MMTF fields as JSON, N, C-alpha, C and O atoms, coordinates in Angstrom:
{
  "mmtfVersion": "1.0.0",
  "mmtfProducer": "UNKNOWN",
  "numBonds": 499,
  "numAtoms": 500,
  "numGroups": 125,
  "numChains": 1,
  "numModels": 1,
  "chainsPerModel": [1],
  "groupsPerChain": [125],
  "chainIdList": ["A"],
  "bondAtomList": [4, 2, 8, 6, 12, 10, 16, 14, 20, 18, 24, 22, 28, 26, 32, 30, 36, 34, 40, 38, 44, 42, 48, 46, 52, 50, 56, 54, 60, 58, 64, 62, 68, 66, 72, 70, 76, 74, 80, 78, 84, 82, 88, 86, 92, 90, 96, 94, 100, 98, 104, 102, 108, 106, 112, 110, 116, 114, 120, 118, 124, 122, 128, 126, 132, 130, 136, 134, 140, 138, 144, 142, 148, 146, 152, 150, 156, 154, 160, 158, 164, 162, 168, 166, 172, 170, 176, 174, 180, 178, 184, 182, 188, 186, 192, 190, 196, 194, 200, 198, 204, 202, 208, 206, 212, 210, 216, 214, 220, 218, 224, 222, 228, 226, 232, 230, 236, 234, 240, 238, 244, 242, 248, 246, 252, 250, 256, 254, 260, 258, 264, 262, 268, 266, 272, 270, 276, 274, 280, 278, 284, 282, 288, 286, 292, 290, 296, 294, 300, 298, 304, 302, 308, 306, 312, 310, 316, 314, 320, 318, 324, 322, 328, 326, 332, 330, 336, 334, 340, 338, 344, 342, 348, 346, 352, 350, 356, 354, 360, 358, 364, 362, 368, 366, 372, 370, 376, 374, 380, 378, 384, 382, 388, 386, 392, 390, 396, 394, 400, 398, 404, 402, 408, 406, 412, 410, 416, 414, 420, 418, 424, 422, 428, 426, 432, 430, 436, 434, 440, 438, 444, 442, 448, 446, 452, 450, 456, 454, 460, 458, 464, 462, 468, 466, 472, 470, 476, 474, 480, 478, 484, 482, 488, 486, 492, 490, 496, 494],
  "bondOrderList": [1, 1, 1, 1, 1, 1, 1, 1, 1, 1, 1, 1, 1, 1, 1, 1, 1, 1, 1, 1, 1, 1, 1, 1, 1, 1, 1, 1, 1, 1, 1, 1, 1, 1, 1, 1, 1, 1, 1, 1, 1, 1, 1, 1, 1, 1, 1, 1, 1, 1, 1, 1, 1, 1, 1, 1, 1, 1, 1, 1, 1, 1, 1, 1, 1, 1, 1, 1, 1, 1, 1, 1, 1, 1, 1, 1, 1, 1, 1, 1, 1, 1, 1, 1, 1, 1, 1, 1, 1, 1, 1, 1, 1, 1, 1, 1, 1, 1, 1, 1, 1, 1, 1, 1, 1, 1, 1, 1, 1, 1, 1, 1, 1, 1, 1, 1, 1, 1, 1, 1, 1, 1, 1, 1],
  "groupList": [{"groupName": "UNK", "atomNameList": ["N", "CA", "C", "O"], "elementList": ["N", "C", "C", "O"], "formalChargeList": [0, 0, 0, 0], "bondAtomList": [1, 0, 2, 1, 3, 2], "bondOrderList": [1, 1, 2], "singleLetterCode": "X", "chemCompType": "L-PEPTIDE LINKING"}],
  "groupTypeList": [0, 0, 0, 0, 0, 0, 0, 0, 0, 0, 0, 0, 0, 0, 0, 0, 0, 0, 0, 0, 0, 0, 0, 0, 0, 0, 0, 0, 0, 0, 0, 0, 0, 0, 0, 0, 0, 0, 0, 0, 0, 0, 0, 0, 0, 0, 0, 0, 0, 0, 0, 0, 0, 0, 0, 0, 0, 0, 0, 0, 0, 0, 0, 0, 0, 0, 0, 0, 0, 0, 0, 0, 0, 0, 0, 0, 0, 0, 0, 0, 0, 0, 0, 0, 0, 0, 0, 0, 0, 0, 0, 0, 0, 0, 0, 0, 0, 0, 0, 0, 0, 0, 0, 0, 0, 0, 0, 0, 0, 0, 0, 0, 0, 0, 0, 0, 0, 0, 0, 0, 0, 0, 0, 0, 0],
  "groupIdList": [1, 2, 3, 4, 5, 6, 7, 8, 9, 10, 11, 12, 13, 14, 15, 16, 17, 18, 19, 20, 21, 22, 23, 24, 25, 26, 27, 28, 29, 30, 31, 32, 33, 34, 35, 36, 37, 38, 39, 40, 41, 42, 43, 44, 45, 46, 47, 48, 49, 50, 51, 52, 53, 54, 55, 56, 57, 58, 59, 60, 61, 62, 63, 64, 65, 66, 67, 68, 69, 70, 71, 72, 73, 74, 75, 76, 77, 78, 79, 80, 81, 82, 83, 84, 85, 86, 87, 88, 89, 90, 91, 92, 93, 94, 95, 96, 97, 98, 99, 100, 101, 102, 103, 104, 105, 106, 107, 108, 109, 110, 111, 112, 113, 114, 115, 116, 117, 118, 119, 120, 121, 122, 123, 124, 125],
  "secStructList": [7, 7, 7, 7, 7, 1, 4, 4, 4, 7, 7, 7, 7, 2, 2, 2, 2, 2, 2, 2, 7, 6, 6, 7, 7, 7, 1, 6, 6, 7, 7, 1, 1, 7, 1, 1, 7, 7, 1, 7, 7, 7, 7, 1, 7, 4, 4, 4, 7, 7, 7, 7, 1, 7, 7, 6, 6, 1, 7, 7, 7, 1, 1, 7, 7, 7, 7, 2, 2, 2, 2, 2, 2, 2, 2, 2, 2, 2, 2, 2, 2, 6, 6, 1, 7, 7, 7, 1, 7, 7, 7, 7, 7, 7, 7, 2, 2, 2, 2, 2, 2, 2, 2, 1, 7, 7, 7, 7, 6, 6, 7, 7, 7, 7, 7, 7, 4, 4, 4, 1, 7, 7, 7, 7, 7],
  "xCoordList": [89.722, 89.425, 88.931, 89.392, 87.98, 87.465, 86.855, 86.209, 87.019, 86.151, 84.504, 84.023, 83.94, 82.697, 81.834, 81.528, 81.471, 81.029, 79.481, 78.637, 79.294, 78.306, 77.811, 78.622, 76.695, 76.073, 77.015, 77.271, 77.311, 77.932, 79.619, 80.425, 79.874, 81.111, 81.409, 82.526, 80.295, 80.257, 80.712, 80.56, 81.124, 81.585, 80.982, 79.78, 81.582, 80.846, 81.876, 83.098, 81.138, 82.211, 82.964, 82.766, 83.911, 85.493, 84.311, 84.312, 83.738, 82.953, 82.266, 82.435, 81.67, 80.986, 82.027, 81.896, 83.144, 83.949, 85.086, 85.384, 85.635, 85.767, 85.189, 85.834, 83.727, 83.032, 83.027, 82.928, 83.156, 83.007, 84.326, 84.401, 85.674, 86.982, 87.703, 88.729, 87.513, 88.24, 89.695, 90.262, 90.119, 91.274, 92.077, 93.247, 91.61, 91.749, 92.681, 92.283, 93.884, 94.046, 93.442, 93.745, 92.698, 92.006, 92.416, 91.847, 93.432, 94.112, 95.545, 95.584, 96.66, 98.034, 98.13, 98.201, 98.137, 98.88, 97.716, 98.063, 96.07, 94.927, 94.726, 94.096, 95.341, 95.014, 94.682, 94.994, 93.912, 93.83, 92.625, 92.487, 91.584, 90.33, 89.211, 89.439, 88.17, 86.722, 86.804, 86.918, 86.744, 86.265, 84.906, 84.699, 83.818, 82.57, 82.504, 81.757, 83.106, 83.063, 84.295, 84.677, 84.943, 86.061, 86.086, 87.031, 85.173, 84.716, 84.135, 83.536, 84.254, 83.855, 82.354, 81.516, 82.118, 80.575, 80.633, 81.734, 79.634, 79.498, 78.846, 77.975, 79.388, 79.176, 78.819, 78.541, 78.757, 78.416, 76.855, 76.446, 76.135, 75.066, 74.668, 75.156, 73.886, 73.743, 73.542, 74.25, 72.639, 72.497, 73.646, 73.32, 74.961, 76.012, 76.866, 77.779, 76.361, 77.172, 76.799, 75.757, 77.991, 78.287, 78.496, 79.286, 77.695, 77.758, 79.185, 79.432, 80.112, 81.112, 80.824, 81.343, 80.118, 79.908, 79.119, 78.676, 79.089, 78.195, 76.78, 76.144, 76.417, 74.42, 73.96, 72.793, 75.053, 74.384, 73.408, 72.932, 73.359, 72.438, 71.316, 70.918, 70.945, 69.876, 70.373, 69.53, 71.909, 71.99, 71.658, 71.665, 71.199, 70.671, 71.431, 71.649, 71.756, 72.807, 71.955, 70.94, 72.316, 71.567, 72.262, 71.873, 73.33, 74.433, 74.632, 74.201, 75.562, 76.327, 77.902, 78.657, 78.214, 79.771, 80.696, 80.525, 81.794, 82.942, 83.384, 83.455, 83.694, 84.026, 85.545, 85.995, 86.494, 87.486, 88.478, 89.333, 88.273, 89.158, 89.248, 90.273, 88.096, 87.879, 88.775, 89.664, 88.532, 89.383, 90.783, 91.582, 91.122, 92.618, 93.289, 94.397, 92.496, 92.85, 93.059, 94.053, 91.921, 91.966, 93.174, 93.993, 93.526, 94.508, 95.618, 96.311, 96.004, 97.26, 97.542, 98.723, 96.505, 96.783, 97.18, 98.099, 96.546, 96.672, 97.946, 98.673, 98.435, 99.892, 101.01, 101.842, 100.868, 102.081, 101.879, 102.889, 100.753, 100.499, 101.422, 102.089, 101.295, 101.854, 103.313, 104.021, 103.825, 105.372, 105.849, 106.945, 105.281, 105.52, 105.616, 105.983, 105.045, 105.235, 106.777, 107.65, 106.928, 108.203, 108.376, 109.416, 107.129, 107.321, 107.798, 107.725, 108.427, 109.224, 108.158, 108.188, 107.2, 106.026, 104.614, 104.38, 103.67, 102.264, 101.352, 101.449, 100.506, 99.227, 98.588, 98.75, 97.955, 96.974, 96.0, 96.228, 94.832, 93.655, 92.632, 92.45, 92.114, 91.314, 90.661, 90.715, 89.93, 89.206, 90.173, 91.269, 89.807, 90.302, 90.71, 91.86, 89.704, 90.296, 91.419, 91.957, 91.887, 92.688, 94.118, 95.209, 93.947, 95.199, 95.598, 96.759, 94.613, 95.225, 95.309, 96.305, 94.877, 95.686, 97.018, 97.737, 97.409, 98.624, 99.535, 100.653, 99.155, 99.949, 99.82, 100.778, 98.762, 98.508, 98.115, 97.923, 97.997, 97.709, 96.554, 96.134, 95.835, 94.801, 94.444, 95.217, 93.753, 93.978, 92.929, 92.08, 92.932, 91.484, 91.25, 91.964, 89.735, 89.431, 90.133, 90.607, 90.298, 91.298, 92.553, 93.048, 93.278, 94.487, 95.269, 94.749, 96.563, 97.59, 98.926, 99.703, 99.333, 100.785, 101.558, 100.956, 103.044, 103.816, 104.579, 105.308, 104.304, 105.267, 105.82, 105.19, 107.359, 108.017, 107.412, 106.941, 107.498, 106.582, 107.118, 106.384, 109.034, 109.366, 108.916, 109.32, 108.096, 107.578, 105.829, 105.171, 105.47, 104.095, 104.076, 105.092, 103.062, 103.021, 101.977, 100.773, 102.86, 101.656, 101.108, 101.832, 99.621, 99.168, 98.448, 97.913, 98.303, 97.285, 97.909, 99.11, 96.727, 97.264, 96.996, 97.413],
  "yCoordList": [123.592, 123.215, 121.923, 120.859, 121.995, 120.71, 120.816, 121.81, 119.868, 119.774, 119.665, 118.819, 120.49, 120.677, 119.475, 119.596, 118.087, 117.254, 117.366, 117.468, 117.316, 117.443, 118.65, 119.537, 119.082, 120.197, 120.434, 121.545, 119.478, 119.713, 120.174, 120.409, 120.222, 120.771, 122.43, 122.941, 123.022, 124.216, 125.179, 124.737, 126.154, 126.749, 127.874, 128.006, 128.811, 129.837, 130.855, 130.705, 131.986, 133.331, 133.5, 132.947, 134.314, 134.527, 135.433, 135.155, 136.121, 137.183, 136.096, 136.375, 135.144, 134.414, 133.436, 133.163, 133.057, 132.114, 133.272, 132.88, 134.408, 135.413, 135.446, 135.383, 135.568, 135.743, 134.317, 134.218, 133.34, 131.943, 131.663, 131.121, 131.816, 131.674, 132.993, 133.117, 133.916, 134.914, 135.073, 136.083, 133.675, 133.55, 133.287, 132.934, 133.41, 132.86, 134.327, 135.475, 133.979, 135.078, 134.79, 133.872, 135.57, 135.284, 136.339, 136.388, 137.003, 138.236, 138.003, 138.256, 137.625, 137.35, 136.245, 135.083, 136.534, 135.72, 135.285, 134.744, 135.606, 134.963, 136.281, 137.226, 136.252, 137.452, 136.508, 135.317, 137.259, 136.711, 135.885, 135.131, 136.085, 135.285, 136.017, 136.853, 135.563, 136.427, 136.045, 134.869, 137.103, 136.414, 136.007, 135.213, 136.348, 136.267, 134.768, 133.918, 134.504, 133.058, 132.659, 132.98, 131.769, 131.612, 129.702, 128.949, 129.475, 128.05, 128.159, 129.162, 127.24, 126.971, 127.138, 126.412, 128.195, 128.219, 127.798, 128.015, 127.107, 127.139, 128.554, 129.228, 128.801, 130.358, 130.178, 131.223, 129.056, 128.877, 128.358, 128.081, 128.19, 128.106, 126.381, 125.482, 126.044, 124.746, 124.077, 123.076, 124.336, 123.329, 122.956, 122.307, 123.189, 123.071, 121.872, 121.186, 121.825, 121.264, 119.663, 119.107, 119.225, 117.704, 117.27, 117.831, 116.112, 115.221, 114.373, 113.685, 114.557, 113.533, 112.694, 111.578, 112.97, 111.881, 110.58, 110.485, 109.849, 108.47, 108.783, 109.688, 108.231, 108.663, 106.909, 106.517, 106.12, 105.144, 103.871, 102.828, 104.286, 103.524, 104.555, 104.426, 105.759, 106.435, 107.597, 108.086, 108.151, 109.188, 110.053, 110.169, 111.073, 112.449, 113.541, 113.329, 114.733, 115.605, 116.794, 116.903, 118.014, 119.042, 120.236, 121.397, 119.825, 121.105, 120.358, 119.213, 121.215, 120.973, 120.498, 121.171, 119.425, 119.627, 119.989, 120.024, 120.276, 121.229, 120.682, 119.456, 121.106, 120.383, 120.705, 121.816, 119.353, 118.993, 120.3, 120.662, 120.964, 122.07, 122.991, 123.389, 123.145, 124.359, 123.645, 124.258, 122.495, 121.804, 121.781, 121.972, 121.506, 121.456, 123.288, 123.627, 123.869, 125.239, 125.789, 126.36, 125.476, 125.939, 125.152, 125.806, 123.509, 122.934, 123.499, 123.682, 123.921, 124.406, 125.646, 125.817, 126.799, 128.049, 127.694, 128.346, 126.749, 126.255, 125.81, 126.3, 124.73, 124.359, 125.754, 125.855, 126.71, 127.757, 128.385, 128.51, 128.833, 129.327, 128.998, 129.757, 127.296, 126.821, 126.613, 125.877, 127.054, 126.716, 128.015, 127.957, 129.132, 130.388, 131.117, 132.217, 129.791, 130.308, 130.414, 129.577, 131.26, 131.151, 130.09, 129.556, 129.926, 128.758, 127.787, 127.723, 126.715, 125.65, 124.424, 123.335, 124.868, 123.536, 124.269, 125.229, 123.728, 124.39, 123.165, 122.085, 123.452, 122.284, 122.172, 123.266, 121.544, 121.496, 120.568, 119.358, 121.106, 120.692, 120.528, 121.533, 119.398, 119.364, 118.257, 117.538, 117.787, 116.801, 115.679, 116.041, 114.524, 113.168, 113.823, 113.684, 114.548, 114.745, 115.931, 115.966, 116.693, 117.565, 116.695, 116.835, 115.986, 115.097, 114.074, 113.955, 113.445, 112.377, 113.6, 113.371, 114.449, 115.322, 115.856, 116.035, 116.153, 116.367, 115.346, 115.517, 113.949, 112.988, 111.74, 110.975, 111.553, 110.616, 109.249, 108.209, 109.146, 108.487, 108.656, 109.802, 107.549, 107.476, 107.582, 106.87, 108.058, 108.537, 107.858, 107.647, 107.295, 107.347, 108.633, 109.635, 108.384, 109.689, 109.965, 109.066, 111.25, 111.804, 111.215, 110.942, 110.906, 110.324, 111.565, 112.575, 111.614, 112.478, 112.271, 111.648, 112.5, 112.345, 113.44, 114.497, 113.495, 114.534, 114.298, 113.331, 115.296, 115.206, 116.418, 117.456, 116.192, 117.38, 117.822, 116.973, 119.29, 119.705, 119.298, 119.331, 118.782, 118.304, 116.722, 116.121, 116.194, 115.211, 115.284, 114.307, 116.334, 116.632, 116.559, 116.883, 116.186, 116.244, 117.396, 117.544, 118.098, 119.27, 118.601, 118.311, 118.149, 117.027, 118.095, 117.54, 119.677, 120.24, 119.975, 119.918, 119.811, 119.531, 120.813, 120.79],
  "zCoordList": [90.302, 89.143, 88.63, 89.044, 87.714, 87.109, 85.879, 85.55, 85.192, 83.834, 84.233, 84.987, 83.693, 84.064, 83.169, 81.982, 84.187, 83.952, 84.107, 83.216, 85.675, 86.274, 86.594, 86.329, 87.108, 87.548, 89.11, 89.575, 89.56, 90.826, 90.584, 91.484, 89.099, 89.099, 88.847, 88.777, 88.748, 88.632, 89.948, 91.087, 89.78, 91.064, 91.711, 91.484, 92.546, 93.358, 93.054, 93.056, 92.776, 92.932, 93.999, 95.081, 93.727, 94.626, 95.963, 97.162, 95.532, 96.386, 97.649, 98.836, 97.323, 98.007, 99.114, 100.307, 98.041, 99.021, 99.855, 100.983, 99.501, 100.378, 102.03, 103.077, 101.8, 103.027, 103.953, 105.176, 103.018, 103.988, 104.24, 105.343, 103.589, 103.968, 104.352, 103.684, 105.13, 105.132, 105.804, 106.22, 105.764, 106.215, 104.825, 104.968, 103.557, 102.186, 101.735, 101.933, 101.146, 100.0, 98.632, 97.87, 98.493, 97.269, 95.844, 94.754, 96.269, 95.504, 94.962, 93.758, 95.436, 95.324, 94.338, 94.737, 93.097, 92.28, 91.159, 90.109, 91.505, 90.781, 90.084, 90.557, 88.878, 87.844, 86.551, 86.541, 85.281, 84.321, 84.115, 83.151, 85.241, 84.986, 85.96, 86.833, 85.632, 86.236, 87.585, 87.929, 88.454, 89.878, 89.959, 90.876, 89.2, 89.329, 88.506, 88.991, 87.541, 87.274, 86.579, 85.454, 87.605, 86.963, 86.785, 87.02, 86.464, 85.708, 84.611, 84.221, 84.092, 82.368, 82.238, 82.773, 81.455, 80.98, 79.752, 79.247, 78.844, 77.749, 77.107, 77.658, 75.993, 75.501, 74.111, 73.524, 73.41, 71.865, 71.661, 72.788, 70.979, 70.605, 71.128, 70.442, 72.201, 72.525, 71.446, 71.339, 70.4, 69.432, 68.611, 67.617, 68.748, 68.243, 69.102, 68.644, 70.341, 71.313, 71.063, 70.714, 71.369, 70.766, 72.081, 72.84, 72.437, 73.84, 73.66, 72.67, 74.843, 75.226, 76.006, 75.965, 76.707, 78.307, 77.648, 76.503, 78.452, 78.316, 77.893, 78.435, 77.177, 77.109, 76.815, 76.807, 76.61, 76.068, 76.99, 76.541, 78.055, 79.016, 79.909, 81.067, 78.737, 79.213, 80.192, 80.945, 80.237, 81.218, 80.718, 79.492, 81.663, 81.258, 82.335, 83.528, 81.582, 82.235, 82.486, 81.798, 83.681, 83.689, 83.275, 83.412, 82.755, 82.074, 81.058, 80.92, 79.993, 79.335, 79.657, 80.358, 79.126, 79.781, 78.765, 77.547, 79.508, 79.128, 77.679, 77.762, 76.439, 75.458, 75.428, 75.711, 74.963, 75.057, 74.712, 75.521, 73.432, 73.063, 74.542, 75.097, 74.888, 76.284, 77.365, 77.956, 77.561, 78.825, 78.661, 79.578, 77.296, 76.89, 77.167, 77.584, 76.88, 76.929, 78.459, 78.909, 79.084, 80.584, 81.036, 81.682, 80.764, 81.445, 81.389, 82.39, 80.008, 79.4, 80.051, 80.353, 80.415, 80.956, 82.589, 83.083, 83.353, 84.616, 84.738, 85.602, 83.816, 83.595, 83.662, 84.563, 82.626, 82.528, 83.772, 84.464, 84.247, 85.681, 86.781, 87.484, 86.791, 87.869, 87.25, 87.936, 86.236, 85.491, 86.039, 86.596, 86.002, 86.209, 87.852, 88.263, 88.544, 89.987, 90.785, 90.558, 91.494, 92.21, 93.344, 93.729, 93.769, 95.07, 94.614, 93.387, 95.272, 95.288, 95.515, 94.94, 96.502, 96.771, 96.752, 97.487, 95.833, 95.496, 95.785, 95.203, 96.7, 96.664, 95.598, 95.055, 94.937, 94.078, 94.519, 94.524, 94.925, 95.533, 94.022, 93.336, 93.68, 92.625, 92.506, 93.504, 91.434, 91.026, 90.29, 89.862, 90.176, 89.43, 87.955, 87.54, 87.183, 85.586, 85.729, 84.622, 86.379, 86.55, 87.119, 86.566, 88.048, 88.362, 87.112, 86.719, 86.616, 85.385, 84.335, 83.649, 84.033, 83.103, 83.209, 82.226, 84.593, 84.596, 84.694, 84.209, 85.426, 85.788, 84.781, 84.671, 84.12, 83.346, 84.423, 83.792, 85.686, 86.643, 87.269, 87.431, 87.733, 88.582, 89.952, 90.593, 90.575, 92.091, 92.242, 91.376, 93.886, 94.557, 94.955, 94.903, 95.509, 96.083, 97.137, 97.831, 97.408, 98.726, 98.577, 99.671, 97.575, 97.644, 97.648, 97.172, 98.174, 98.23, 97.468, 98.192, 96.56, 96.037, 96.089, 96.277, 95.943, 95.727, 94.296, 94.077, 93.401, 92.325, 91.885, 91.68, 91.712, 91.38, 89.828, 89.072, 89.468, 88.626, 87.039, 86.051, 87.025, 86.013, 85.69, 84.694, 86.599, 86.149, 85.622, 85.264, 85.679, 85.331, 83.709, 83.095, 83.11, 81.587, 81.068, 81.275, 80.365, 79.524, 78.574, 77.622, 78.558, 77.952, 76.966, 76.006, 76.994, 76.036, 74.565, 74.304, 73.574, 72.431, 71.431, 70.273]
}
């Protein structure tokens, strides 16, 4: 998961991922979301959108960025989903914004760290 910031942050349907990665179980434990569109999609009137990403140096974006309230809601759901898991070790593979939301720590690209769940912060407001 990632916060939709750039067009490259949009996902692919689970049906496409299942074909590419037939050895991965995309069924067990994954409930409560659409398998066709599991990433954020802007549903409100684009005329009401308020840009939150940098725009002061002429930046232009190919998609609308995910509003903070939508991102916070999704991260809260992810946090709760992780909290309810029975596994004692879970690998979360994600982008920088998700790691920063959970830990308050900045990571280098491809960096791996281990955090006990009790040290993660639920930052949803």
